[in-house]
Amino acid sequence: MEHIVTVQDAVTAFADCMEPTNAELDAIEQEMPVILADVELLDAHIVTLDRIPTELDNRRIRRARRRALAARIAMLNHSAGASLPGGAA
């Protein structure tokens, strides 16, 4: 039993450092449109796992794929514009 308590004390000693920083939270928020678009694409694929995709399913997958790509492009354009000196994109 003492070993478990010792490990718990060691883990909880660094509890303050385990929270995400503001920069990490900002990065997650910047990537959120890409994450949501990828989830939508996965949902579209999951629906067709146990059956043959219909034309409607194919359209949903294509639409979700386009949204995922557009979200990635927007994120890349935003990050490229932010990294250029003078804010020129």
mmCIF file of N, CA, C and O in Angstrom:
data_model
loop_
_atom_site.group_PDB
_atom_site.id
_atom_site.type_symbol
_atom_site.label_atom_id
_atom_site.label_comp_id
_atom_site.label_asym_id
_atom_site.label_seq_id
_atom_site.Cartn_x
_atom_site.Cartn_y
_atom_site.Cartn_z
ATOM 1 N N MET A 1 0.807 -1.195 0.000
ATOM 2 C CA MET A 1 0.000 0.000 0.000
ATOM 3 C C MET A 1 0.855 1.266 0.000
ATOM 4 O O MET A 1 0.474 2.228 -0.611
ATOM 5 N N GLU A 2 1.950 1.241 0.650
ATOM 6 C CA GLU A 2 2.782 2.444 0.705
ATOM 7 C C GLU A 2 3.269 2.850 -0.676
ATOM 8 O O GLU A 2 3.382 4.031 -0.975
ATOM 9 N N HIS A 3 3.516 1.873 -1.521
ATOM 10 C CA HIS A 3 4.020 2.180 -2.864
ATOM 11 C C HIS A 3 2.990 2.974 -3.662
ATOM 12 O O HIS A 3 3.331 3.919 -4.361
ATOM 13 N N ILE A 4 1.713 2.619 -3.542
ATOM 14 C CA ILE A 4 0.666 3.330 -4.265
ATOM 15 C C ILE A 4 0.562 4.763 -3.776
ATOM 16 O O ILE A 4 0.452 5.698 -4.568
ATOM 17 N N VAL A 5 0.616 4.990 -2.499
ATOM 18 C CA VAL A 5 0.550 6.338 -1.942
ATOM 19 C C VAL A 5 1.747 7.148 -2.401
ATOM 20 O O VAL A 5 1.626 8.315 -2.765
ATOM 21 N N THR A 6 2.905 6.538 -2.431
ATOM 22 C CA THR A 6 4.110 7.232 -2.871
ATOM 23 C C THR A 6 3.975 7.665 -4.328
ATOM 24 O O THR A 6 4.315 8.790 -4.685
ATOM 25 N N VAL A 7 3.465 6.803 -5.170
ATOM 26 C CA VAL A 7 3.274 7.153 -6.576
ATOM 27 C C VAL A 7 2.227 8.250 -6.699
ATOM 28 O O VAL A 7 2.386 9.188 -7.475
ATOM 29 N N GLN A 8 1.159 8.180 -5.932
ATOM 30 C CA GLN A 8 0.118 9.199 -5.991
ATOM 31 C C GLN A 8 0.686 10.550 -5.583
ATOM 32 O O GLN A 8 0.395 11.557 -6.211
ATOM 33 N N ASP A 9 1.507 10.590 -4.541
ATOM 34 C CA ASP A 9 2.117 11.852 -4.128
ATOM 35 C C ASP A 9 3.012 12.405 -5.227
ATOM 36 O O ASP A 9 3.035 13.617 -5.469
ATOM 37 N N ALA A 10 3.729 11.552 -5.906
ATOM 38 C CA ALA A 10 4.609 12.010 -6.982
ATOM 39 C C ALA A 10 3.805 12.562 -8.146
ATOM 40 O O ALA A 10 4.180 13.555 -8.768
ATOM 41 N N VAL A 11 2.676 11.947 -8.458
ATOM 42 C CA VAL A 11 1.857 12.409 -9.575
ATOM 43 C C VAL A 11 1.151 13.711 -9.227
ATOM 44 O O VAL A 11 1.121 14.649 -10.018
ATOM 45 N N THR A 12 0.568 13.791 -8.046
ATOM 46 C CA THR A 12 -0.169 15.002 -7.683
ATOM 47 C C THR A 12 0.752 16.178 -7.404
ATOM 48 O O THR A 12 0.296 17.317 -7.414
ATOM 49 N N ALA A 13 2.017 15.945 -7.207
ATOM 50 C CA ALA A 13 2.952 17.053 -6.999
ATOM 51 C C ALA A 13 3.083 17.895 -8.261
ATOM 52 O O ALA A 13 3.351 19.093 -8.193
ATOM 53 N N PHE A 14 2.865 17.280 -9.445
ATOM 54 C CA PHE A 14 2.988 17.998 -10.704
ATOM 55 C C PHE A 14 1.629 18.329 -11.321
ATOM 56 O O PHE A 14 1.539 18.621 -12.499
ATOM 57 N N ALA A 15 0.587 18.297 -10.537
ATOM 58 C CA ALA A 15 -0.761 18.525 -11.062
ATOM 59 C C ALA A 15 -0.914 19.909 -11.678
ATOM 60 O O ALA A 15 -1.638 20.084 -12.652
ATOM 61 N N ASP A 16 -0.240 20.913 -11.134
ATOM 62 C CA ASP A 16 -0.344 22.265 -11.684
ATOM 63 C C ASP A 16 0.248 22.342 -13.084
ATOM 64 O O ASP A 16 -0.200 23.116 -13.918
ATOM 65 N N CYS A 17 1.262 21.553 -13.356
ATOM 66 C CA CYS A 17 1.929 21.576 -14.656
ATOM 67 C C CYS A 17 1.185 20.760 -15.701
ATOM 68 O O CYS A 17 1.520 20.816 -16.876
ATOM 69 N N MET A 18 0.205 19.997 -15.303
ATOM 70 C CA MET A 18 -0.466 19.097 -16.233
ATOM 71 C C MET A 18 -1.606 19.771 -16.996
ATOM 72 O O MET A 18 -2.121 19.209 -17.950
ATOM 73 N N GLU A 19 -2.017 20.943 -16.596
ATOM 74 C CA GLU A 19 -3.077 21.663 -17.291
ATOM 75 C C GLU A 19 -2.527 22.245 -18.589
ATOM 76 O O GLU A 19 -1.372 22.636 -18.662
ATOM 77 N N PRO A 20 -3.352 22.326 -19.649
ATOM 78 C CA PRO A 20 -2.869 22.929 -20.892
ATOM 79 C C PRO A 20 -2.633 24.428 -20.703
ATOM 80 O O PRO A 20 -3.363 25.101 -19.967
ATOM 81 N N THR A 21 -1.627 24.917 -21.386
ATOM 82 C CA THR A 21 -1.318 26.344 -21.318
ATOM 83 C C THR A 21 -2.293 27.111 -22.204
ATOM 84 O O THR A 21 -3.017 26.526 -23.020
ATOM 85 N N ASN A 22 -2.284 28.416 -22.070
ATOM 86 C CA ASN A 22 -3.145 29.249 -22.914
ATOM 87 C C ASN A 22 -2.770 29.102 -24.383
ATOM 88 O O ASN A 22 -3.641 29.107 -25.257
ATOM 89 N N ALA A 23 -1.481 28.967 -24.666
ATOM 90 C CA ALA A 23 -1.036 28.794 -26.051
ATOM 91 C C ALA A 23 -1.551 27.474 -26.621
ATOM 92 O O ALA A 23 -1.972 27.417 -27.788
ATOM 93 N N GLU A 24 -1.541 26.420 -25.821
ATOM 94 C CA GLU A 24 -2.053 25.129 -26.281
ATOM 95 C C GLU A 24 -3.561 25.197 -26.515
ATOM 96 O O GLU A 24 -4.070 24.654 -27.501
ATOM 97 N N LEU A 25 -4.282 25.872 -25.642
ATOM 98 C CA LEU A 25 -5.726 26.027 -25.821
ATOM 99 C C LEU A 25 -6.038 26.852 -27.064
ATOM 100 O O LEU A 25 -6.991 26.557 -27.793
ATOM 101 N N ASP A 26 -5.236 27.892 -27.326
ATOM 102 C CA ASP A 26 -5.419 28.697 -28.535
ATOM 103 C C ASP A 26 -5.160 27.861 -29.793
ATOM 104 O O ASP A 26 -5.877 27.987 -30.790
ATOM 105 N N ALA A 27 -4.144 27.001 -29.740
ATOM 106 C CA ALA A 27 -3.840 26.137 -30.884
ATOM 107 C C ALA A 27 -4.982 25.165 -31.144
ATOM 108 O O ALA A 27 -5.351 24.914 -32.305
ATOM 109 N N ILE A 28 -5.564 24.624 -30.089
ATOM 110 C CA ILE A 28 -6.701 23.712 -30.239
ATOM 111 C C ILE A 28 -7.885 24.456 -30.848
ATOM 112 O O ILE A 28 -8.574 23.945 -31.739
ATOM 113 N N GLU A 29 -8.113 25.677 -30.387
ATOM 114 C CA GLU A 29 -9.235 26.457 -30.922
ATOM 115 C C GLU A 29 -9.013 26.792 -32.396
ATOM 116 O O GLU A 29 -9.962 26.797 -33.186
ATOM 117 N N GLN A 30 -7.762 27.054 -32.786
ATOM 118 C CA GLN A 30 -7.451 27.316 -34.198
ATOM 119 C C GLN A 30 -7.728 26.086 -35.053
ATOM 120 O O GLN A 30 -8.161 26.199 -36.191
ATOM 121 N N GLU A 31 -7.475 24.901 -34.518
ATOM 122 C CA GLU A 31 -7.648 23.653 -35.256
ATOM 123 C C GLU A 31 -9.071 23.089 -35.162
ATOM 124 O O GLU A 31 -9.383 22.103 -35.829
ATOM 125 N N MET A 32 -9.923 23.685 -34.368
ATOM 126 C CA MET A 32 -11.253 23.130 -34.143
ATOM 127 C C MET A 32 -12.080 22.973 -35.423
ATOM 128 O O MET A 32 -12.744 21.947 -35.606
ATOM 129 N N PRO A 33 -12.069 23.917 -36.382
ATOM 130 C CA PRO A 33 -12.831 23.676 -37.618
ATOM 131 C C PRO A 33 -12.345 22.440 -38.380
ATOM 132 O O PRO A 33 -13.154 21.695 -38.939
ATOM 133 N N VAL A 34 -11.044 22.193 -38.374
ATOM 134 C CA VAL A 34 -10.498 21.007 -39.036
ATOM 135 C C VAL A 34 -10.941 19.749 -38.297
ATOM 136 O O VAL A 34 -11.335 18.755 -38.912
ATOM 137 N N ILE A 35 -10.895 19.782 -36.986
ATOM 138 C CA ILE A 35 -11.301 18.632 -36.178
ATOM 139 C C ILE A 35 -12.770 18.305 -36.422
ATOM 140 O O ILE A 35 -13.142 17.149 -36.644
ATOM 141 N N LEU A 36 -13.624 19.321 -36.407
ATOM 142 C CA LEU A 36 -15.056 19.100 -36.622
ATOM 143 C C LEU A 36 -15.350 18.587 -38.037
ATOM 144 O O LEU A 36 -16.211 17.719 -38.226
ATOM 145 N N ALA A 37 -14.622 19.109 -39.021
ATOM 146 C CA ALA A 37 -14.816 18.639 -40.396
ATOM 147 C C ALA A 37 -14.364 17.185 -40.530
ATOM 148 O O ALA A 37 -15.005 16.393 -41.236
ATOM 149 N N ASP A 38 -13.282 16.814 -39.863
ATOM 150 C CA ASP A 38 -12.830 15.424 -39.896
ATOM 151 C C ASP A 38 -13.824 14.501 -39.205
ATOM 152 O O ASP A 38 -14.058 13.374 -39.658
ATOM 153 N N VAL A 39 -14.426 14.958 -38.131
ATOM 154 C CA VAL A 39 -15.448 14.159 -37.444
ATOM 155 C C VAL A 39 -16.643 13.955 -38.360
ATOM 156 O O VAL A 39 -17.201 12.852 -38.443
ATOM 157 N N GLU A 40 -17.038 14.989 -39.073
ATOM 158 C CA GLU A 40 -18.153 14.866 -40.006
ATOM 159 C C GLU A 40 -17.828 13.866 -41.114
ATOM 160 O O GLU A 40 -18.670 13.052 -41.505
ATOM 161 N N LEU A 41 -16.593 13.897 -41.615
ATOM 162 C CA LEU A 41 -16.174 12.946 -42.639
ATOM 163 C C LEU A 41 -16.181 11.516 -42.102
ATOM 164 O O LEU A 41 -16.654 10.587 -42.766
ATOM 165 N N LEU A 42 -15.684 11.340 -40.896
ATOM 166 C CA LEU A 42 -15.711 10.010 -40.285
ATOM 167 C C LEU A 42 -17.139 9.515 -40.080
ATOM 168 O O LEU A 42 -17.435 8.343 -40.316
ATOM 169 N N ASP A 43 -18.019 10.401 -39.652
ATOM 170 C CA ASP A 43 -19.428 10.027 -39.479
ATOM 171 C C ASP A 43 -20.034 9.567 -40.807
ATOM 172 O O ASP A 43 -20.790 8.588 -40.853
ATOM 173 N N ALA A 44 -19.696 10.271 -41.882
ATOM 174 C CA ALA A 44 -20.220 9.896 -43.198
ATOM 175 C C ALA A 44 -19.711 8.519 -43.608
ATOM 176 O O ALA A 44 -20.456 7.724 -44.194
ATOM 177 N N HIS A 45 -18.462 8.223 -43.299
ATOM 178 C CA HIS A 45 -17.918 6.905 -43.627
ATOM 179 C C HIS A 45 -18.498 5.816 -42.722
ATOM 180 O O HIS A 45 -18.757 4.697 -43.185
ATOM 181 N N ILE A 46 -18.686 6.117 -41.465
ATOM 182 C CA ILE A 46 -19.206 5.129 -40.510
ATOM 183 C C ILE A 46 -20.606 4.672 -40.910
ATOM 184 O O ILE A 46 -20.950 3.492 -40.786
ATOM 185 N N VAL A 47 -21.418 5.588 -41.415
ATOM 186 C CA VAL A 47 -22.780 5.251 -41.816
ATOM 187 C C VAL A 47 -22.766 4.170 -42.891
ATOM 188 O O VAL A 47 -23.652 3.316 -42.947
ATOM 189 N N THR A 48 -21.738 4.159 -43.733
ATOM 190 C CA THR A 48 -21.711 3.217 -44.860
ATOM 191 C C THR A 48 -20.931 1.940 -44.567
ATOM 192 O O THR A 48 -20.725 1.133 -45.477
ATOM 193 N N LEU A 49 -20.503 1.726 -43.350
ATOM 194 C CA LEU A 49 -19.707 0.543 -43.043
ATOM 195 C C LEU A 49 -20.473 -0.762 -43.204
ATOM 196 O O LEU A 49 -19.921 -1.764 -43.656
ATOM 197 N N ASP A 50 -21.726 -0.782 -42.837
ATOM 198 C CA ASP A 50 -22.472 -2.037 -42.836
ATOM 199 C C ASP A 50 -23.439 -2.178 -44.013
ATOM 200 O O ASP A 50 -24.295 -3.048 -44.011
ATOM 201 N N ARG A 51 -23.301 -1.313 -45.016
ATOM 202 C CA ARG A 51 -24.177 -1.414 -46.180
ATOM 203 C C ARG A 51 -23.492 -0.822 -47.392
ATOM 204 O O ARG A 51 -22.475 -0.129 -47.268
ATOM 205 N N ILE A 52 -24.045 -1.068 -48.529
ATOM 206 C CA ILE A 52 -23.517 -0.483 -49.757
ATOM 207 C C ILE A 52 -23.942 0.986 -49.790
ATOM 208 O O ILE A 52 -25.125 1.303 -49.592
ATOM 209 N N PRO A 53 -23.005 1.896 -50.021
ATOM 210 C CA PRO A 53 -23.365 3.329 -50.025
ATOM 211 C C PRO A 53 -24.331 3.668 -51.156
ATOM 212 O O PRO A 53 -24.163 3.231 -52.294
ATOM 213 N N THR A 54 -25.327 4.434 -50.814
ATOM 214 C CA THR A 54 -26.276 4.925 -51.816
ATOM 215 C C THR A 54 -25.705 6.190 -52.444
ATOM 216 O O THR A 54 -24.656 6.700 -52.026
ATOM 217 N N GLU A 55 -26.396 6.709 -53.428
ATOM 218 C CA GLU A 55 -25.959 7.960 -54.055
ATOM 219 C C GLU A 55 -25.962 9.094 -53.029
ATOM 220 O O GLU A 55 -25.071 9.935 -53.008
ATOM 221 N N LEU A 56 -26.939 9.093 -52.147
ATOM 222 C CA LEU A 56 -26.994 10.105 -51.094
ATOM 223 C C LEU A 56 -25.793 9.987 -50.152
ATOM 224 O O LEU A 56 -25.201 10.996 -49.761
ATOM 225 N N ASP A 57 -25.425 8.763 -49.807
ATOM 226 C CA ASP A 57 -24.242 8.548 -48.965
ATOM 227 C C ASP A 57 -22.981 9.049 -49.665
ATOM 228 O O ASP A 57 -22.131 9.683 -49.043
ATOM 229 N N ASN A 58 -22.870 8.746 -50.959
ATOM 230 C CA ASN A 58 -21.695 9.197 -51.715
ATOM 231 C C ASN A 58 -21.616 10.716 -51.755
ATOM 232 O O ASN A 58 -20.528 11.295 -51.618
ATOM 233 N N ARG A 59 -22.751 11.360 -51.934
ATOM 234 C CA ARG A 59 -22.754 12.832 -51.924
ATOM 235 C C ARG A 59 -22.362 13.379 -50.556
ATOM 236 O O ARG A 59 -21.627 14.355 -50.464
ATOM 237 N N ARG A 60 -22.867 12.730 -49.503
ATOM 238 C CA ARG A 60 -22.523 13.170 -48.146
ATOM 239 C C ARG A 60 -21.024 13.025 -47.894
ATOM 240 O O ARG A 60 -20.391 13.905 -47.306
ATOM 241 N N ILE A 61 -20.438 11.929 -48.349
ATOM 242 C CA ILE A 61 -18.998 11.714 -48.176
ATOM 243 C C ILE A 61 -18.205 12.747 -48.973
ATOM 244 O O ILE A 61 -17.243 13.324 -48.467
ATOM 245 N N ARG A 62 -18.606 12.978 -50.227
ATOM 246 C CA ARG A 62 -17.895 13.980 -51.039
ATOM 247 C C ARG A 62 -17.988 15.369 -50.417
ATOM 248 O O ARG A 62 -17.002 16.107 -50.365
ATOM 249 N N ARG A 63 -19.180 15.727 -49.938
ATOM 250 C CA ARG A 63 -19.371 17.035 -49.314
ATOM 251 C C ARG A 63 -18.521 17.159 -48.047
ATOM 252 O O ARG A 63 -17.867 18.174 -47.820
ATOM 253 N N ALA A 64 -18.498 16.105 -47.242
ATOM 254 C CA ALA A 64 -17.697 16.126 -46.012
ATOM 255 C C ALA A 64 -16.211 16.187 -46.342
ATOM 256 O O ALA A 64 -15.442 16.876 -45.653
ATOM 257 N N ARG A 65 -15.785 15.486 -47.382
ATOM 258 C CA ARG A 65 -14.372 15.522 -47.784
ATOM 259 C C ARG A 65 -13.985 16.929 -48.243
ATOM 260 O O ARG A 65 -12.922 17.435 -47.892
ATOM 261 N N ARG A 66 -14.867 17.567 -49.016
ATOM 262 C CA ARG A 66 -14.584 18.942 -49.464
ATOM 263 C C ARG A 66 -14.506 19.902 -48.282
ATOM 264 O O ARG A 66 -13.645 20.786 -48.239
ATOM 265 N N ARG A 67 -15.393 19.733 -47.308
ATOM 266 C CA ARG A 67 -15.354 20.604 -46.120
ATOM 267 C C ARG A 67 -14.079 20.389 -45.321
ATOM 268 O O ARG A 67 -13.494 21.343 -44.808
ATOM 269 N N ALA A 68 -13.655 19.141 -45.209
ATOM 270 C CA ALA A 68 -12.419 18.847 -44.469
ATOM 271 C C ALA A 68 -11.220 19.474 -45.170
ATOM 272 O O ALA A 68 -10.355 20.071 -44.518
ATOM 273 N N LEU A 69 -11.172 19.346 -46.493
ATOM 274 C CA LEU A 69 -10.062 19.951 -47.235
ATOM 275 C C LEU A 69 -10.104 21.477 -47.157
ATOM 276 O O LEU A 69 -9.070 22.126 -47.000
ATOM 277 N N ALA A 70 -11.295 22.049 -47.257
ATOM 278 C CA ALA A 70 -11.424 23.505 -47.168
ATOM 279 C C ALA A 70 -11.003 24.006 -45.784
ATOM 280 O O ALA A 70 -10.363 25.053 -45.670
ATOM 281 N N ALA A 71 -11.347 23.264 -44.745
ATOM 282 C CA ALA A 71 -10.954 23.667 -43.395
ATOM 283 C C ALA A 71 -9.441 23.602 -43.232
ATOM 284 O O ALA A 71 -8.834 24.485 -42.610
ATOM 285 N N ARG A 72 -8.815 22.574 -43.807
ATOM 286 C CA ARG A 72 -7.347 22.469 -43.737
ATOM 287 C C ARG A 72 -6.687 23.616 -44.496
ATOM 288 O O ARG A 72 -5.714 24.200 -44.030
ATOM 289 N N ILE A 73 -7.209 23.923 -45.675
ATOM 290 C CA ILE A 73 -6.645 25.016 -46.475
ATOM 291 C C ILE A 73 -6.798 26.339 -45.739
ATOM 292 O O ILE A 73 -5.866 27.148 -45.692
ATOM 293 N N ALA A 74 -7.959 26.567 -45.156
ATOM 294 C CA ALA A 74 -8.175 27.815 -44.411
ATOM 295 C C ALA A 74 -7.224 27.924 -43.232
ATOM 296 O O ALA A 74 -6.676 28.995 -42.961
ATOM 297 N N MET A 75 -7.004 26.803 -42.526
ATOM 298 C CA MET A 75 -6.078 26.836 -41.396
ATOM 299 C C MET A 75 -4.651 27.110 -41.866
ATOM 300 O O MET A 75 -3.927 27.901 -41.263
ATOM 301 N N LEU A 76 -4.247 26.470 -42.967
ATOM 302 C CA LEU A 76 -2.906 26.695 -43.489
ATOM 303 C C LEU A 76 -2.735 28.136 -43.975
ATOM 304 O O LEU A 76 -1.695 28.753 -43.744
ATOM 305 N N ASN A 77 -3.742 28.665 -44.661
ATOM 306 C CA ASN A 77 -3.660 30.052 -45.124
ATOM 307 C C ASN A 77 -3.602 31.018 -43.951
ATOM 308 O O ASN A 77 -2.872 32.012 -43.993
ATOM 309 N N HIS A 78 -4.354 30.738 -42.909
ATOM 310 C CA HIS A 78 -4.352 31.604 -41.733
ATOM 311 C C HIS A 78 -2.990 31.560 -41.041
ATOM 312 O O HIS A 78 -2.448 32.582 -40.655
ATOM 313 N N SER A 79 -2.417 30.360 -40.905
ATOM 314 C CA SER A 79 -1.132 30.249 -40.224
ATOM 315 C C SER A 79 -0.011 30.816 -41.084
ATOM 316 O O SER A 79 0.947 31.385 -40.563
ATOM 317 N N ALA A 80 -0.113 30.692 -42.409
ATOM 318 C CA ALA A 80 0.916 31.259 -43.280
ATOM 319 C C ALA A 80 0.857 32.783 -43.258
ATOM 320 O O ALA A 80 1.879 33.447 -43.253
ATOM 321 N N GLY A 81 -0.354 33.336 -43.219
ATOM 322 C CA GLY A 81 -0.504 34.788 -43.155
ATOM 323 C C GLY A 81 -0.013 35.352 -41.846
ATOM 324 O O GLY A 81 0.529 36.456 -41.780
ATOM 325 N N ALA A 82 -0.160 34.602 -40.778
ATOM 326 C CA ALA A 82 0.280 35.069 -39.465
ATOM 327 C C ALA A 82 1.793 35.001 -39.333
ATOM 328 O O ALA A 82 2.389 35.761 -38.570
ATOM 329 N N SER A 83 2.441 34.121 -40.109
ATOM 330 C CA SER A 83 3.879 33.971 -39.952
ATOM 331 C C SER A 83 4.677 34.906 -40.862
ATOM 332 O O SER A 83 5.878 35.068 -40.695
ATOM 333 N N LEU A 84 4.026 35.532 -41.847
ATOM 334 C CA LEU A 84 4.731 36.437 -42.748
ATOM 335 C C LEU A 84 4.956 37.790 -42.065
ATOM 336 O O LEU A 84 4.076 38.285 -41.352
ATOM 337 N N PRO A 85 6.107 38.400 -42.270
ATOM 338 C CA PRO A 85 6.335 39.707 -41.678
ATOM 339 C C PRO A 85 5.411 40.755 -42.286
ATOM 340 O O PRO A 85 5.142 40.740 -43.481
ATOM 341 N N GLY A 86 4.913 41.628 -41.470
ATOM 342 C CA GLY A 86 4.046 42.693 -41.937
ATOM 343 C C GLY A 86 2.608 42.261 -42.146
ATOM 344 O O GLY A 86 1.776 43.041 -42.537
ATOM 345 N N GLY A 87 2.310 41.010 -41.901
ATOM 346 C CA GLY A 87 0.949 40.510 -42.024
ATOM 347 C C GLY A 87 0.505 40.293 -43.451
ATOM 348 O O GLY A 87 -0.664 40.084 -43.714
ATOM 349 N N ALA A 88 1.431 40.348 -44.431
ATOM 350 C CA ALA A 88 1.052 40.117 -45.816
ATOM 351 C C ALA A 88 0.806 38.644 -46.041
ATOM 352 O O ALA A 88 1.517 37.789 -45.547
ATOM 353 N N ALA A 89 -0.224 38.369 -46.808
ATOM 354 C CA ALA A 89 -0.525 36.955 -47.083
ATOM 355 C C ALA A 89 -0.416 36.660 -48.546
ATOM 356 O O ALA A 89 -0.582 37.442 -49.397
#
